mmCIF file of C-alpha atoms in Angstrom:
data_model
loop_
_atom_site.group_PDB
_atom_site.id
_atom_site.type_symbol
_atom_site.label_atom_id
_atom_site.label_comp_id
_atom_site.label_asym_id
_atom_site.label_seq_id
_atom_site.Cartn_x
_atom_site.Cartn_y
_atom_site.Cartn_z
ATOM 1 C CA UNK P 556 202.130 -145.058 8.920
ATOM 2 C CA UNK P 557 199.687 -146.054 11.848
ATOM 3 C CA UNK P 558 199.230 -149.678 11.831
ATOM 4 C CA UNK P 559 195.846 -150.945 10.715
ATOM 5 C CA UNK P 560 193.455 -153.516 12.073
ATOM 6 C CA UNK P 561 192.105 -154.331 8.852
ATOM 7 C CA UNK P 562 193.885 -157.315 7.835
ATOM 8 C CA UNK P 563 191.437 -158.425 4.910
ATOM 9 C CA UNK P 564 187.868 -158.386 3.757
ATOM 10 C CA UNK P 565 186.465 -159.959 6.856
ATOM 11 C CA UNK P 566 184.155 -157.335 8.271
ATOM 12 C CA UNK P 567 184.640 -158.231 11.902
ATOM 13 C CA UNK P 568 188.210 -158.495 13.239
ATOM 14 C CA UNK P 569 189.234 -159.478 16.971
ATOM 15 C CA UNK P 570 192.302 -158.727 18.705
ATOM 16 C CA UNK P 571 193.550 -159.728 21.871
ATOM 17 C CA UNK P 572 194.705 -157.278 24.679
ATOM 18 C CA UNK P 573 196.841 -158.374 27.556
ATOM 19 C CA UNK P 574 198.493 -156.628 30.631
ATOM 20 C CA UNK P 575 201.330 -158.185 32.288
ATOM 21 C CA UNK P 576 200.631 -158.778 36.053
ATOM 22 C CA UNK P 577 203.662 -156.717 37.196
ATOM 23 C CA UNK P 578 204.155 -154.770 34.055
ATOM 24 C CA UNK P 579 203.416 -151.220 33.028
ATOM 25 C CA UNK P 580 202.059 -151.763 29.470
ATOM 26 C CA UNK P 581 199.475 -153.322 27.516
ATOM 27 C CA UNK P 582 200.257 -155.767 24.454
ATOM 28 C CA UNK P 583 197.723 -155.882 21.481
ATOM 29 C CA UNK P 584 197.995 -159.015 19.421
ATOM 30 C CA UNK P 585 196.257 -160.696 16.625
ATOM 31 C CA UNK P 586 193.268 -163.081 17.871
ATOM 32 C CA UNK P 587 195.579 -166.058 16.576
ATOM 33 C CA UNK P 588 198.400 -164.612 18.641
ATOM 34 C CA UNK P 589 200.934 -164.721 15.403
ATOM 35 C CA UNK P 590 201.049 -160.879 15.254
ATOM 36 C CA UNK P 591 202.137 -158.494 17.810
ATOM 37 C CA UNK P 592 200.360 -155.537 16.507
ATOM 38 C CA UNK P 593 200.703 -152.741 19.332
ATOM 39 C CA UNK P 594 202.546 -152.083 22.577
ATOM 40 C CA UNK P 595 200.768 -149.379 24.755
ATOM 41 C CA UNK P 596 203.022 -148.011 27.588
ATOM 42 C CA UNK P 597 201.330 -146.952 30.683
ATOM 43 C CA UNK P 598 202.536 -143.925 32.937
ATOM 44 C CA UNK P 599 201.212 -143.235 36.252
ATOM 45 C CA UNK P 600 202.929 -139.775 36.420
ATOM 46 C CA UNK P 601 201.275 -136.707 37.600
ATOM 47 C CA UNK P 602 202.865 -134.587 35.089
ATOM 48 C CA UNK P 603 200.323 -133.166 32.865
ATOM 49 C CA UNK P 604 202.773 -132.978 29.878
ATOM 50 C CA UNK P 605 203.439 -136.749 29.891
ATOM 51 C CA UNK P 606 200.667 -138.987 28.429
ATOM 52 C CA UNK P 607 198.974 -141.804 30.678
ATOM 53 C CA UNK P 608 199.341 -144.050 27.580
ATOM 54 C CA UNK P 609 201.665 -144.201 24.638
ATOM 55 C CA UNK P 610 200.541 -146.455 21.716
ATOM 56 C CA UNK P 611 203.707 -147.965 19.728
ATOM 57 C CA UNK P 612 203.106 -149.361 16.329
ATOM 58 C CA UNK P 613 204.827 -152.610 17.000
ATOM 59 C CA UNK P 614 206.026 -154.970 19.785
ATOM 60 C CA UNK P 615 207.989 -152.571 21.975
ATOM 61 C CA UNK P 616 209.063 -148.692 22.653
ATOM 62 C CA UNK P 617 211.328 -149.166 19.638
ATOM 63 C CA UNK P 618 208.217 -149.047 17.282
ATOM 64 C CA UNK P 619 206.879 -145.559 16.079
ATOM 65 C CA UNK P 620 204.614 -143.753 18.329
ATOM 66 C CA UNK P 621 201.165 -143.537 16.704
ATOM 67 C CA UNK P 622 198.832 -142.227 19.278
ATOM 68 C CA UNK P 623 198.665 -141.074 22.874
ATOM 69 C CA UNK P 624 195.961 -140.645 25.729
ATOM 70 C CA UNK P 625 196.114 -138.164 28.836
ATOM 71 C CA UNK P 626 193.570 -139.215 31.302
ATOM 72 C CA UNK P 627 191.800 -136.811 33.637
ATOM 73 C CA UNK P 628 193.582 -136.927 37.186
ATOM 74 C CA UNK P 629 190.252 -135.503 38.946
ATOM 75 C CA UNK P 630 187.642 -134.150 36.429
ATOM 76 C CA UNK P 631 187.758 -132.795 32.778
ATOM 77 C CA UNK P 632 187.915 -134.855 29.510
ATOM 78 C CA UNK P 633 190.227 -137.423 28.136
ATOM 79 C CA UNK P 634 192.614 -135.994 25.740
ATOM 80 C CA UNK P 635 193.350 -138.429 22.606
ATOM 81 C CA UNK P 636 195.779 -137.579 20.259
ATOM 82 C CA UNK P 637 196.898 -139.585 16.994
ATOM 83 C CA UNK P 638 200.306 -139.042 16.110
ATOM 84 C CA UNK P 639 203.613 -138.540 17.852
ATOM 85 C CA UNK P 640 203.441 -135.455 20.210
ATOM 86 C CA UNK P 641 207.215 -135.355 20.783
ATOM 87 C CA UNK P 642 208.573 -136.020 17.183
ATOM 88 C CA UNK P 643 205.857 -134.264 15.173
ATOM 89 C CA UNK P 644 203.613 -132.190 17.560
ATOM 90 C CA UNK P 645 201.999 -129.974 14.905
ATOM 91 C CA UNK P 646 200.814 -132.965 12.895
ATOM 92 C CA UNK P 647 198.952 -134.644 15.947
ATOM 93 C CA UNK P 648 194.907 -134.542 15.695
ATOM 94 C CA UNK P 649 193.446 -134.150 18.943
ATOM 95 C CA UNK P 650 190.047 -135.301 20.100
ATOM 96 C CA UNK P 651 188.253 -135.030 23.579
ATOM 97 C CA UNK P 652 186.669 -138.107 25.434
ATOM 98 C CA UNK P 653 184.133 -136.866 28.004
ATOM 99 C CA UNK P 654 182.553 -138.884 30.886
ATOM 100 C CA UNK P 655 178.848 -138.750 30.776
ATOM 101 C CA UNK P 656 175.692 -140.870 31.995
ATOM 102 C CA UNK P 657 174.991 -142.084 35.377
ATOM 103 C CA UNK P 658 178.195 -142.193 37.432
ATOM 104 C CA UNK P 659 180.186 -141.420 34.651
ATOM 105 C CA UNK P 660 180.014 -144.520 32.994
ATOM 106 C CA UNK P 661 179.745 -143.699 29.373
ATOM 107 C CA UNK P 662 182.715 -142.190 27.390
ATOM 108 C CA UNK P 663 181.644 -139.919 24.519
ATOM 109 C CA UNK P 664 184.093 -138.943 21.764
ATOM 110 C CA UNK P 665 184.016 -138.040 17.987
ATOM 111 C CA UNK P 666 185.987 -138.746 14.978
ATOM 112 C CA UNK P 667 186.277 -137.032 11.570
ATOM 113 C CA UNK P 668 186.052 -139.632 8.797
ATOM 114 C CA UNK P 669 187.542 -139.261 5.131
ATOM 115 C CA UNK P 670 185.104 -137.844 2.744
ATOM 116 C CA UNK P 671 184.693 -141.199 0.795
ATOM 117 C CA UNK P 672 183.720 -143.049 3.844
ATOM 118 C CA UNK P 673 179.972 -143.371 4.999
ATOM 119 C CA UNK P 674 178.770 -141.479 2.124
ATOM 120 C CA UNK P 675 180.380 -138.176 2.886
ATOM 121 C CA UNK P 676 179.037 -138.035 6.571
ATOM 122 C CA UNK P 677 182.547 -136.737 8.014
ATOM 123 C CA UNK P 678 181.741 -136.356 11.753
ATOM 124 C CA UNK P 679 180.685 -139.173 13.655
ATOM 125 C CA UNK P 680 179.662 -138.911 17.438
ATOM 126 C CA UNK P 681 180.371 -142.179 19.375
ATOM 127 C CA UNK P 682 180.004 -143.467 22.761
ATOM 128 C CA UNK P 683 181.480 -146.453 24.817
ATOM 129 C CA UNK P 684 178.973 -147.756 26.995
ATOM 130 C CA UNK P 685 179.154 -150.633 29.542
ATOM 131 C CA UNK P 686 177.121 -153.691 28.386
ATOM 132 C CA UNK P 687 175.995 -157.161 29.904
ATOM 133 C CA UNK P 688 174.338 -158.352 26.491
ATOM 134 C CA UNK P 689 176.633 -157.532 23.648
ATOM 135 C CA UNK P 690 179.900 -159.622 23.212
ATOM 136 C CA UNK P 691 182.461 -160.311 21.150
ATOM 137 C CA UNK P 692 181.643 -163.120 18.302
ATOM 138 C CA UNK P 693 182.313 -166.553 19.983
ATOM 139 C CA UNK P 694 182.560 -165.104 23.428
ATOM 140 C CA UNK P 695 180.072 -164.904 26.722
ATOM 141 C CA UNK P 696 180.053 -162.074 29.198
ATOM 142 C CA UNK P 697 181.179 -162.955 32.622
ATOM 143 C CA UNK P 698 179.541 -161.522 35.513
ATOM 144 C CA UNK P 699 183.017 -161.732 37.328
ATOM 145 C CA UNK P 700 184.633 -159.748 34.514
ATOM 146 C CA UNK P 701 182.506 -156.315 34.675
ATOM 147 C CA UNK P 702 184.498 -154.168 32.142
ATOM 148 C CA UNK P 703 182.555 -155.076 29.010
ATOM 149 C CA UNK P 704 181.844 -152.106 26.614
ATOM 150 C CA UNK P 705 180.128 -151.421 23.391
ATOM 151 C CA UNK P 706 180.863 -148.554 20.984
ATOM 152 C CA UNK P 707 177.800 -147.091 19.760
ATOM 153 C CA UNK P 708 177.088 -144.583 16.934
ATOM 154 C CA UNK P 709 175.050 -141.928 18.593
ATOM 155 C CA UNK P 710 172.927 -140.932 15.617
ATOM 156 C CA UNK P 711 171.905 -144.498 14.453
ATOM 157 C CA UNK P 712 172.569 -146.625 17.459
ATOM 158 C CA UNK P 713 174.745 -149.100 15.579
ATOM 159 C CA UNK P 714 177.318 -151.285 17.716
ATOM 160 C CA UNK P 715 180.695 -150.362 15.610
ATOM 161 C CA UNK P 716 182.727 -152.372 18.104
ATOM 162 C CA UNK P 717 182.763 -154.235 21.188
ATOM 163 C CA UNK P 718 185.138 -155.154 24.082
ATOM 164 C CA UNK P 719 184.559 -158.360 26.013
ATOM 165 C CA UNK P 720 186.742 -159.003 29.171
ATOM 166 C CA UNK P 721 188.393 -162.172 29.891
ATOM 167 C CA UNK P 722 189.611 -163.669 33.127
ATOM 168 C CA UNK P 723 193.010 -165.131 33.511
ATOM 169 C CA UNK P 724 196.549 -164.436 34.049
ATOM 170 C CA UNK P 725 197.487 -161.208 32.471
ATOM 171 C CA UNK P 726 194.321 -161.130 30.269
ATOM 172 C CA UNK P 727 192.283 -158.021 29.636
ATOM 173 C CA UNK P 728 189.838 -158.935 26.924
ATOM 174 C CA UNK P 729 188.984 -159.165 23.263
ATOM 175 C CA UNK P 730 188.240 -156.201 21.120
ATOM 176 C CA UNK P 731 186.266 -156.615 17.835
ATOM 177 C CA UNK P 732 185.904 -154.040 15.237
ATOM 178 C CA UNK P 733 182.692 -154.215 13.176
ATOM 179 C CA UNK P 734 183.061 -151.709 10.689
ATOM 180 C CA UNK P 735 185.653 -150.753 7.748
ATOM 181 C CA UNK P 736 186.401 -147.162 8.337
ATOM 182 C CA UNK P 737 190.187 -147.053 7.885
ATOM 183 C CA UNK P 738 193.141 -147.233 9.910
ATOM 184 C CA UNK P 739 192.810 -144.050 11.845
ATOM 185 C CA UNK P 740 189.517 -144.810 12.830
ATOM 186 C CA UNK P 741 190.790 -148.383 14.045
ATOM 187 C CA UNK P 742 193.394 -146.720 16.091
ATOM 188 C CA UNK P 743 191.094 -144.220 17.772
ATOM 189 C CA UNK P 744 188.791 -147.280 18.818
ATOM 190 C CA UNK P 745 191.962 -148.917 20.287
ATOM 191 C CA UNK P 746 193.209 -146.157 21.908
ATOM 192 C CA UNK P 747 189.828 -144.957 23.689
ATOM 193 C CA UNK P 748 188.928 -148.384 24.639
ATOM 194 C CA UNK P 749 192.132 -148.901 26.440
ATOM 195 C CA UNK P 750 191.864 -145.543 27.984
ATOM 196 C CA UNK P 751 188.397 -146.296 29.076
ATOM 197 C CA UNK P 752 189.403 -149.829 30.690
ATOM 198 C CA UNK P 753 192.631 -148.382 32.236
ATOM 199 C CA UNK P 754 190.611 -145.585 33.899
ATOM 200 C CA UNK P 755 188.211 -148.090 35.307
ATOM 201 C CA UNK P 756 191.023 -150.438 36.581
ATOM 202 C CA UNK P 757 192.636 -147.421 38.252
ATOM 203 C CA UNK P 758 189.254 -146.515 39.889
ATOM 204 C CA UNK P 759 188.813 -150.360 41.121
ATOM 205 C CA UNK P 760 192.518 -150.334 42.152
ATOM 206 C CA UNK P 761 191.808 -147.095 44.255
ATOM 207 C CA UNK P 762 188.709 -148.293 45.726
ATOM 208 C CA UNK P 763 190.410 -151.593 46.651
ATOM 209 C CA UNK P 764 193.294 -149.499 48.630
ATOM 210 C CA UNK P 765 190.842 -147.611 50.519
ATOM 211 C CA UNK P 766 188.898 -150.320 51.797
ATOM 212 C CA UNK P 767 191.931 -152.516 52.530
#
């Protein structure tokens, strides 16, 4: 079963995302640092079959695989999968995430909700957008940390989640989820957020290498 961000009745939940300076993975922990929720392995392979991101529901690669992300090498959509494509390939649910907007800074995707959620509205179109005004509760956006995103419901313009960057050793930022749409939705939010962040990090690293 996929790990859930839902830890209680509190509407907004915050999770800290870090990436070791010399490591090839992300760690996702509870805001108080007491629970290691996810380990996200990062691959830089050019193989189309190997995911760029593999999400494990635990502190290391011994935990079950619950999601993967394939990022476009040149063009095309991201491929986000819920499930384990190696152990249970036929059970994986795939969604595309496409780059849109000026300079491709918006990342649009959709999710199918359970019938009992959101008064029967099953399909939701969502978009990650850069933001300079919306931050996770208790945080401020720094101009020195440009990778700040908000997840918006395309139909209602409601902000469903927000990622606020942090500066510091191994720090990436804080992901805040504002709605209770179930563990699969939470997992999609996490996976698409980290995929968006990692793609921006690679573009920045590539640009720095070119100008060096």
